[in-house]
Structures are given as structure tokens and as C-alpha cells.
PDB file of C-alpha atoms in Angstrom:
ATOM      1  CA  MET A   1     -13.601 -22.351  -5.337  1.00  0.00           C
ATOM      2  CA  ALA A   2     -15.108 -24.833  -2.908  1.00  0.00           C
ATOM      3  CA  ALA A   3     -16.845 -26.689  -5.726  1.00  0.00           C
ATOM      4  CA  ASN A   4     -13.442 -27.295  -7.287  1.00  0.00           C
ATOM      5  CA  GLY A   5     -11.767 -28.358  -4.068  1.00  0.00           C
ATOM      6  CA  CYS A   6      -9.842 -25.126  -3.562  1.00  0.00           C
ATOM      7  CA  LYS A   7     -10.163 -23.956   0.024  1.00  0.00           C
ATOM      8  CA  LYS A   8      -7.028 -21.869   0.378  1.00  0.00           C
ATOM      9  CA  LEU A   9      -7.303 -18.109  -0.045  1.00  0.00           C
ATOM     10  CA  VAL A  10      -5.085 -15.036   0.238  1.00  0.00           C
ATOM     11  CA  PHE A  11      -7.154 -11.844   0.472  1.00  0.00           C
ATOM     12  CA  SER A  12      -5.776  -8.381  -0.269  1.00  0.00           C
ATOM     13  CA  SER A  13      -6.952  -6.225   2.611  1.00  0.00           C
ATOM     14  CA  SER A  14      -5.702  -2.789   3.589  1.00  0.00           C
ATOM     15  CA  ALA A  15      -4.301  -0.717   6.442  1.00  0.00           C
ATOM     16  CA  THR A  16      -7.337   1.531   5.989  1.00  0.00           C
ATOM     17  CA  VAL A  17      -9.174  -0.888   8.292  1.00  0.00           C
ATOM     18  CA  TYR A  18      -7.262   0.710  11.199  1.00  0.00           C
ATOM     19  CA  GLY A  19      -8.871   4.107  10.568  1.00  0.00           C
ATOM     20  CA  TRP A  20      -7.262   6.759  12.786  1.00  0.00           C
ATOM     21  CA  PRO A  21      -4.997   4.712  15.062  1.00  0.00           C
ATOM     22  CA  LYS A  22      -4.437   6.218  18.505  1.00  0.00           C
ATOM     23  CA  GLU A  23      -0.861   4.964  18.514  1.00  0.00           C
ATOM     24  CA  VAL A  24       1.690   3.479  16.150  1.00  0.00           C
ATOM     25  CA  PRO A  25       2.940   1.105  14.927  1.00  0.00           C
ATOM     26  CA  CYS A  26      -0.332  -0.660  14.098  1.00  0.00           C
ATOM     27  CA  THR A  27      -0.408  -4.292  15.202  1.00  0.00           C
ATOM     28  CA  GLU A  28      -2.792  -6.849  13.763  1.00  0.00           C
ATOM     29  CA  GLU A  29      -4.690  -6.796  17.080  1.00  0.00           C
ATOM     30  CA  PHE A  30      -5.561  -3.082  16.881  1.00  0.00           C
ATOM     31  CA  PRO A  31      -9.261  -2.096  16.959  1.00  0.00           C
ATOM     32  CA  LEU A  32     -10.738  -1.883  13.474  1.00  0.00           C
ATOM     33  CA  CYS A  33     -12.518   1.313  12.481  1.00  0.00           C
ATOM     34  CA  ALA A  34     -12.506   2.093   8.773  1.00  0.00           C
ATOM     35  CA  THR A  35     -13.243   5.749   8.061  1.00  0.00           C
ATOM     36  CA  ASN A  36     -14.011   5.612   4.335  1.00  0.00           C
ATOM     37  CA  PRO A  37     -16.022   3.406   1.940  1.00  0.00           C
ATOM     38  CA  TYR A  38     -12.908   1.646   0.613  1.00  0.00           C
ATOM     39  CA  GLY A  39     -11.811   0.645   4.107  1.00  0.00           C
ATOM     40  CA  ARG A  40     -15.320  -0.491   5.005  1.00  0.00           C
ATOM     41  CA  THR A  41     -15.440  -2.822   2.000  1.00  0.00           C
ATOM     42  CA  LYS A  42     -12.187  -4.393   3.190  1.00  0.00           C
ATOM     43  CA  LEU A  43     -13.600  -4.837   6.696  1.00  0.00           C
ATOM     44  CA  VAL A  44     -16.764  -6.469   5.368  1.00  0.00           C
ATOM     45  CA  ILE A  45     -14.791  -8.936   3.262  1.00  0.00           C
ATOM     46  CA  GLU A  46     -12.459  -9.724   6.180  1.00  0.00           C
ATOM     47  CA  ASP A  47     -15.561 -10.545   8.244  1.00  0.00           C
ATOM     48  CA  ILE A  48     -16.915 -12.738   5.453  1.00  0.00           C
ATOM     49  CA  CYS A  49     -13.608 -14.622   5.310  1.00  0.00           C
ATOM     50  CA  ARG A  50     -13.731 -15.247   9.069  1.00  0.00           C
ATOM     51  CA  ASP A  51     -17.328 -16.463   8.801  1.00  0.00           C
ATOM     52  CA  VAL A  52     -16.409 -18.809   5.943  1.00  0.00           C
ATOM     53  CA  HIS A  53     -13.655 -20.366   8.046  1.00  0.00           C
ATOM     54  CA  ARG A  54     -15.898 -20.683  11.103  1.00  0.00           C
ATOM     55  CA  SER A  55     -18.597 -22.419   9.065  1.00  0.00           C
ATOM     56  CA  ASP A  56     -16.075 -24.722   7.361  1.00  0.00           C
ATOM     57  CA  PRO A  57     -12.681 -25.086   9.099  1.00  0.00           C
ATOM     58  CA  ASP A  58     -11.255 -26.747   5.984  1.00  0.00           C
ATOM     59  CA  TRP A  59     -10.910 -23.230   4.609  1.00  0.00           C
ATOM     60  CA  LYS A  60      -7.430 -21.815   5.240  1.00  0.00           C
ATOM     61  CA  ILE A  61      -7.350 -18.045   4.753  1.00  0.00           C
ATOM     62  CA  ILE A  62      -4.681 -15.361   5.082  1.00  0.00           C
ATOM     63  CA  LEU A  63      -5.661 -11.689   5.140  1.00  0.00           C
ATOM     64  CA  LEU A  64      -2.866  -9.339   4.075  1.00  0.00           C
ATOM     65  CA  ARG A  65      -3.258  -5.743   5.216  1.00  0.00           C
ATOM     66  CA  TYR A  66      -1.311  -3.640   2.728  1.00  0.00           C
ATOM     67  CA  PHE A  67       0.061  -0.325   3.807  1.00  0.00           C
ATOM     68  CA  ASN A  68       1.009   2.064   0.929  1.00  0.00           C
ATOM     69  CA  PRO A  69       2.318   0.278  -2.185  1.00  0.00           C
ATOM     70  CA  VAL A  70       4.772   2.352  -4.233  1.00  0.00           C
ATOM     71  CA  GLY A  71       7.147   1.798  -7.123  1.00  0.00           C
ATOM     72  CA  ALA A  72       7.215  -0.374 -10.206  1.00  0.00           C
ATOM     73  CA  HIS A  73       8.951  -3.454 -11.501  1.00  0.00           C
ATOM     74  CA  PRO A  74      12.690  -2.693 -11.814  1.00  0.00           C
ATOM     75  CA  SER A  75      12.545  -3.536 -15.536  1.00  0.00           C
ATOM     76  CA  GLY A  76      10.394  -0.474 -16.194  1.00  0.00           C
ATOM     77  CA  TYR A  77       7.870  -2.580 -18.105  1.00  0.00           C
ATOM     78  CA  ILE A  78       5.239  -2.894 -15.367  1.00  0.00           C
ATOM     79  CA  GLY A  79       3.962   0.062 -13.368  1.00  0.00           C
ATOM     80  CA  GLU A  80       0.893   1.867 -12.114  1.00  0.00           C
ATOM     81  CA  ASP A  81      -1.224   3.620 -14.741  1.00  0.00           C
ATOM     82  CA  PRO A  82      -4.365   4.980 -13.046  1.00  0.00           C
ATOM     83  CA  CYS A  83      -7.317   6.135 -15.108  1.00  0.00           C
ATOM     84  CA  GLY A  84      -8.067   9.811 -14.688  1.00  0.00           C
ATOM     85  CA  VAL A  85      -6.548  11.847 -11.867  1.00  0.00           C
ATOM     86  CA  PRO A  86      -4.626   9.597  -9.439  1.00  0.00           C
ATOM     87  CA  ASN A  87      -5.976   9.201  -5.912  1.00  0.00           C
ATOM     88  CA  ASN A  88      -2.661   8.217  -4.338  1.00  0.00           C
ATOM     89  CA  LEU A  89       0.414  10.331  -3.663  1.00  0.00           C
ATOM     90  CA  MET A  90       3.158   8.792  -5.779  1.00  0.00           C
ATOM     91  CA  PRO A  91       1.223   8.173  -9.022  1.00  0.00           C
ATOM     92  CA  TYR A  92       0.234  11.842  -8.760  1.00  0.00           C
ATOM     93  CA  VAL A  93       3.859  12.876  -8.224  1.00  0.00           C
ATOM     94  CA  GLN A  94       4.992  10.877 -11.246  1.00  0.00           C
ATOM     95  CA  GLN A  95       2.389  12.554 -13.454  1.00  0.00           C
ATOM     96  CA  VAL A  96       3.595  15.968 -12.306  1.00  0.00           C
ATOM     97  CA  ALA A  97       7.171  14.918 -13.098  1.00  0.00           C
ATOM     98  CA  VAL A  98       6.334  13.948 -16.697  1.00  0.00           C
ATOM     99  CA  GLY A  99       4.246  17.076 -17.294  1.00  0.00           C
ATOM    100  CA  ARG A 100       0.781  15.547 -17.256  1.00  0.00           C
ATOM    101  CA  LEU A 101      -0.248  17.527 -14.156  1.00  0.00           C
ATOM    102  CA  PRO A 102       0.916  21.042 -13.196  1.00  0.00           C
ATOM    103  CA  HIS A 103       1.628  20.577  -9.493  1.00  0.00           C
ATOM    104  CA  LEU A 104       1.101  18.416  -6.424  1.00  0.00           C
ATOM    105  CA  THR A 105      -1.374  19.621  -3.823  1.00  0.00           C
ATOM    106  CA  VAL A 106      -0.216  18.753  -0.301  1.00  0.00           C
ATOM    107  CA  TYR A 107      -3.209  18.454   2.010  1.00  0.00           C
ATOM    108  CA  GLY A 108      -2.386  19.349   5.598  1.00  0.00           C
ATOM    109  CA  THR A 109       0.788  21.010   6.846  1.00  0.00           C
ATOM    110  CA  ASP A 110      -0.099  21.261  10.533  1.00  0.00           C
ATOM    111  CA  TYR A 111       0.012  17.626  11.619  1.00  0.00           C
ATOM    112  CA  SER A 112       2.102  16.704  14.662  1.00  0.00           C
ATOM    113  CA  THR A 113       4.892  15.314  12.488  1.00  0.00           C
ATOM    114  CA  LYS A 114       8.459  16.398  11.775  1.00  0.00           C
ATOM    115  CA  ASP A 115       7.454  18.598   8.829  1.00  0.00           C
ATOM    116  CA  GLY A 116       3.719  18.979   9.425  1.00  0.00           C
ATOM    117  CA  THR A 117       2.630  16.611   6.642  1.00  0.00           C
ATOM    118  CA  GLY A 118       0.968  13.221   6.993  1.00  0.00           C
ATOM    119  CA  VAL A 119       3.084  10.130   7.600  1.00  0.00           C
ATOM    120  CA  ARG A 120       2.504   6.743   5.960  1.00  0.00           C
ATOM    121  CA  ASP A 121       4.256   3.401   5.597  1.00  0.00           C
ATOM    122  CA  TYR A 122       5.290   3.093   1.940  1.00  0.00           C
ATOM    123  CA  ILE A 123       6.184  -0.372   0.675  1.00  0.00           C
ATOM    124  CA  HIS A 124       7.792  -1.368  -2.634  1.00  0.00           C
ATOM    125  CA  VAL A 125       5.443  -3.350  -4.870  1.00  0.00           C
ATOM    126  CA  VAL A 126       8.126  -6.032  -5.284  1.00  0.00           C
ATOM    127  CA  ASP A 127       8.238  -6.499  -1.510  1.00  0.00           C
ATOM    128  CA  LEU A 128       4.456  -6.712  -1.554  1.00  0.00           C
ATOM    129  CA  ALA A 129       4.566  -9.416  -4.228  1.00  0.00           C
ATOM    130  CA  ASP A 130       7.117 -11.334  -2.170  1.00  0.00           C
ATOM    131  CA  GLY A 131       4.739 -11.073   0.783  1.00  0.00           C
ATOM    132  CA  HIS A 132       2.062 -12.865  -1.237  1.00  0.00           C
ATOM    133  CA  ILE A 133       4.470 -15.651  -2.113  1.00  0.00           C
ATOM    134  CA  ALA A 134       5.343 -16.002   1.566  1.00  0.00           C
ATOM    135  CA  ALA A 135       1.630 -16.173   2.437  1.00  0.00           C
ATOM    136  CA  LEU A 136       0.996 -18.881  -0.164  1.00  0.00           C
ATOM    137  CA  ARG A 137       3.956 -20.850   1.133  1.00  0.00           C
ATOM    138  CA  LYS A 138       2.521 -20.587   4.644  1.00  0.00           C
ATOM    139  CA  LEU A 139      -0.859 -21.863   3.453  1.00  0.00           C
ATOM    140  CA  TYR A 140       0.668 -24.968   1.897  1.00  0.00           C
ATOM    141  CA  GLU A 141       3.494 -25.739   4.309  1.00  0.00           C
ATOM    142  CA  ASP A 142       1.678 -24.970   7.587  1.00  0.00           C
ATOM    143  CA  SER A 143      -1.950 -25.512   6.611  1.00  0.00           C
ATOM    144  CA  ASP A 144      -2.655 -27.486   9.785  1.00  0.00           C
ATOM    145  CA  LYS A 145      -1.757 -24.368  11.812  1.00  0.00           C
ATOM    146  CA  ILE A 146      -3.782 -21.910   9.725  1.00  0.00           C
ATOM    147  CA  GLY A 147      -7.345 -20.837  10.347  1.00  0.00           C
ATOM    148  CA  CYS A 148      -8.034 -17.274   9.250  1.00  0.00           C
ATOM    149  CA  GLU A 149      -4.846 -15.324   9.915  1.00  0.00           C
ATOM    150  CA  VAL A 150      -4.033 -11.622   9.494  1.00  0.00           C
ATOM    151  CA  TYR A 151      -0.655 -10.085   8.612  1.00  0.00           C
ATOM    152  CA  ASN A 152       0.489  -6.518   8.050  1.00  0.00           C
ATOM    153  CA  LEU A 153       2.611  -5.909   4.963  1.00  0.00           C
ATOM    154  CA  GLY A 154       4.639  -2.747   5.493  1.00  0.00           C
ATOM    155  CA  THR A 155       8.169  -1.642   6.253  1.00  0.00           C
ATOM    156  CA  GLY A 156       7.532  -0.615   9.841  1.00  0.00           C
ATOM    157  CA  LYS A 157       8.790   2.889   9.050  1.00  0.00           C
ATOM    158  CA  GLY A 158       6.816   6.103   8.644  1.00  0.00           C
ATOM    159  CA  THR A 159       7.655   8.618   5.908  1.00  0.00           C
ATOM    160  CA  SER A 160       6.049  12.040   5.465  1.00  0.00           C
ATOM    161  CA  VAL A 161       4.605  13.438   2.247  1.00  0.00           C
ATOM    162  CA  LEU A 162       7.440  15.944   1.907  1.00  0.00           C
ATOM    163  CA  GLU A 163      10.059  13.255   2.542  1.00  0.00           C
ATOM    164  CA  MET A 164       8.588  11.153  -0.264  1.00  0.00           C
ATOM    165  CA  VAL A 165       8.539  14.130  -2.611  1.00  0.00           C
ATOM    166  CA  ALA A 166      12.188  14.898  -1.790  1.00  0.00           C
ATOM    167  CA  ALA A 167      13.177  11.265  -2.415  1.00  0.00           C
ATOM    168  CA  PHE A 168      11.412  11.310  -5.780  1.00  0.00           C
ATOM    169  CA  GLU A 169      13.048  14.595  -6.770  1.00  0.00           C
ATOM    170  CA  LYS A 170      16.445  13.081  -5.976  1.00  0.00           C
ATOM    171  CA  ALA A 171      15.710   9.906  -7.954  1.00  0.00           C
ATOM    172  CA  SER A 172      14.292  11.710 -10.983  1.00  0.00           C
ATOM    173  CA  GLY A 173      16.232  14.968 -11.061  1.00  0.00           C
ATOM    174  CA  LYS A 174      12.858  16.708 -11.442  1.00  0.00           C
ATOM    175  CA  LYS A 175      11.520  19.508  -9.269  1.00  0.00           C
ATOM    176  CA  ILE A 176       7.931  18.881  -8.157  1.00  0.00           C
ATOM    177  CA  PRO A 177       5.935  22.140  -7.821  1.00  0.00           C
ATOM    178  CA  LEU A 178       3.860  22.117  -4.638  1.00  0.00           C
ATOM    179  CA  VAL A 179       0.639  23.833  -3.587  1.00  0.00           C
ATOM    180  CA  PHE A 180      -0.284  23.634   0.082  1.00  0.00           C
ATOM    181  CA  ALA A 181      -3.882  23.235   1.249  1.00  0.00           C
ATOM    182  CA  GLY A 182      -5.804  22.369   4.408  1.00  0.00           C
ATOM    183  CA  ARG A 183      -6.357  18.892   5.736  1.00  0.00           C
ATOM    184  CA  ARG A 184      -8.808  16.602   3.985  1.00  0.00           C
ATOM    185  CA  PRO A 185     -11.589  15.094   6.104  1.00  0.00           C
ATOM    186  CA  GLY A 186     -10.825  11.468   6.903  1.00  0.00           C
ATOM    187  CA  ASP A 187      -7.043  11.635   6.509  1.00  0.00           C
ATOM    188  CA  ALA A 188      -5.157  10.079   9.413  1.00  0.00           C
ATOM    189  CA  GLU A 189      -2.082  11.788  10.831  1.00  0.00           C
ATOM    190  CA  ILE A 190       0.419   8.942  11.226  1.00  0.00           C
ATOM    191  CA  VAL A 191      -0.009   5.312  10.151  1.00  0.00           C
ATOM    192  CA  TYR A 192       2.700   2.690   9.910  1.00  0.00           C
ATOM    193  CA  ALA A 193       2.903  -1.046  10.416  1.00  0.00           C
ATOM    194  CA  ALA A 194       4.079  -3.357  13.131  1.00  0.00           C
ATOM    195  CA  THR A 195       5.771  -6.086  11.097  1.00  0.00           C
ATOM    196  CA  ALA A 196       6.963  -8.557  13.748  1.00  0.00           C
ATOM    197  CA  LYS A 197       4.182 -11.083  13.096  1.00  0.00           C
ATOM    198  CA  ALA A 198       4.865 -11.295   9.353  1.00  0.00           C
ATOM    199  CA  GLU A 199       8.606 -11.485   9.965  1.00  0.00           C
ATOM    200  CA  LYS A 200       8.206 -14.341  12.446  1.00  0.00           C
ATOM    201  CA  GLU A 201       5.414 -16.403  10.914  1.00  0.00           C
ATOM    202  CA  LEU A 202       5.768 -15.700   7.182  1.00  0.00           C
ATOM    203  CA  LYS A 203       9.569 -15.380   7.287  1.00  0.00           C
ATOM    204  CA  TRP A 204       9.076 -12.174   5.272  1.00  0.00           C
ATOM    205  CA  LYS A 205      10.538  -8.704   5.637  1.00  0.00           C
ATOM    206  CA  ALA A 206      10.541  -5.691   3.302  1.00  0.00           C
ATOM    207  CA  LYS A 207      13.927  -5.248   1.616  1.00  0.00           C
ATOM    208  CA  TYR A 208      13.547  -1.928  -0.199  1.00  0.00           C
ATOM    209  CA  GLY A 209      13.515   1.655   1.059  1.00  0.00           C
ATOM    210  CA  ILE A 210      11.974   4.827  -0.346  1.00  0.00           C
ATOM    211  CA  GLU A 211      15.044   5.474  -2.520  1.00  0.00           C
ATOM    212  CA  GLU A 212      14.502   2.224  -4.435  1.00  0.00           C
ATOM    213  CA  MET A 213      10.757   2.829  -4.592  1.00  0.00           C
ATOM    214  CA  CYS A 214      11.252   6.249  -6.182  1.00  0.00           C
ATOM    215  CA  ARG A 215      14.035   5.019  -8.474  1.00  0.00           C
ATOM    216  CA  ASP A 216      11.871   2.242  -9.907  1.00  0.00           C
ATOM    217  CA  LEU A 217       8.806   4.478 -10.093  1.00  0.00           C
ATOM    218  CA  TRP A 218      10.747   7.048 -12.125  1.00  0.00           C
ATOM    219  CA  ASN A 219      12.220   4.331 -14.350  1.00  0.00           C
ATOM    220  CA  TRP A 220       8.668   3.264 -15.236  1.00  0.00           C
ATOM    221  CA  ALA A 221       7.306   6.813 -15.583  1.00  0.00           C
ATOM    222  CA  SER A 222      10.171   8.083 -17.741  1.00  0.00           C
ATOM    223  CA  LYS A 223       9.813   5.130 -20.117  1.00  0.00           C
ATOM    224  CA  ASN A 224       6.010   5.322 -20.145  1.00  0.00           C
ATOM    225  CA  PRO A 225       5.085   8.981 -19.536  1.00  0.00           C
ATOM    226  CA  TYR A 226       1.532   8.424 -20.771  1.00  0.00           C
ATOM    227  CA  GLY A 227       1.094   4.957 -19.349  1.00  0.00           C
ATOM    228  CA  TYR A 228       0.403   1.797 -21.293  1.00  0.00           C
ATOM    229  CA  ALA A 229      -1.649   3.604 -23.937  1.00  0.00           C
ATOM    230  CA  GLY A 230       1.380   5.647 -25.002  1.00  0.00           C
ATOM    231  CA  SER A 231      -0.786   8.606 -25.996  1.00  0.00           C
ATOM    232  CA  ARG A 232      -1.834  11.841 -24.348  1.00  0.00           C
ATOM    233  CA  ASP A 233      -5.431  10.635 -24.082  1.00  0.00           C
ATOM    234  CA  ASN A 234      -5.096   8.100 -21.268  1.00  0.00           C
ATOM    235  CA  SER A 235      -8.428   8.804 -19.617  1.00  0.00           C
ATOM    236  CA  LYS A 236     -10.398   5.977 -21.214  1.00  0.00           C
TER     237      LYS A 236
END
């Protein structure tokens, strides 16, 4: 990039860098303590980005800490199609809904939340895309004010696993069979974003709620029950 005169960068980081936050919402100034390999890779790259800027202030970098992206493009033509068994909640739910998986396993029902299940900040992928556009605009319109800046991209609202399942059932008309299990090591109890910095400095705010996320996710899944491959063998 530098060799070609491009010294502006938007990096996709993650809320996993906050680990197990002691309080919520998570601000960009919270201590960083990733608790899994994925989060640690994000932390390492964030540190590299800061070092790059310190060594050459001509670099203008924005780090975007995603919370939990959900949904699909409203057209139904673009959506998430994970290889193998999904690692995230909503792709798993959609595969149960179309009959590719028998049930959803809910890990942990004894958290200190309204229904005992973990709480996360789910954000529509379209809002996330808009956040990137806002970050790029900031890099070009306010480059003299940018060094290496960090912004949360979330809705600022926490939603439990069971609330997300209920919203998807309403959007799809499908009943999602559930199996309850114990907590998984490394899972945080409640994580959601403080969004004031992004709202003020990027002029960005999430527009969509969980109803729209589930509606667009089901629109994609119902049109593409076996993903882009269109066949039952979607593991390759």
C-alpha cells in the first residue's frame, strides 16, 4: 500500500478484544483482554496498526470494532453461507429452520440476564456496511484530524439468545427446536456497545433492529436453503 501511495486504512476489528467486560456498554477506552485466539489476532493487528501510524504519521487508520453482524442483503441475493457447522448463533438458527440441522443448542441458561441466556449486541450487516462508508468518508474529509482511531459498530442494545430465536421464529414462521446445555468456557455474559463516539465523529448510527435482521436473514435462507452451491453437499 505504501509503495503505491495509499496510506489510508480501515481495519475490521472485533468486540472480542474486550473479553469479559466488567460493565456495559463497552466504550472504546475499555481495557483490552481477548479471551480466545480470534480476539487475540484482532488485538495484535490493532497494535500493528498503531505502530505503523507512530512510525509514519502519514498513515491514517480507523479500527472498527464489530459487535455481532446478523442478517443479509434485503434483496435475498447476498447472505452468509458458512462452510461446515456454523460457529455463530444466527447462521446456525437459519440452518435449523431450513432443515439442515436438527436443533439449536443453547449454551448457558444461568447467566444473570432476563432469561438466563447470554446477551450480545446484534447489528444488521447493512448497518455495518454503512459504518465502513462513514469511516472512509472520515478518512478523506477529516484526514488532518485522524491518527489511528477506534470506533465501535453496534446498536448499543443487548439482546439475549432466546430473544433472537423468538424474533427469528416470528419472522420465518418456523419453530426452532432447542436443546439446553451448560456454559461454554470463554463465553462472556453480557456484551454490548457504547456507540456515542461513532455517532458523533462518524455521523453514523445503526438503523435496523432485530426484526429487520431476522426478516432479511430468513429471506436469504428461504431462497438459498443450501447456500450459494444450491446443493445438499455444501461442506466443500
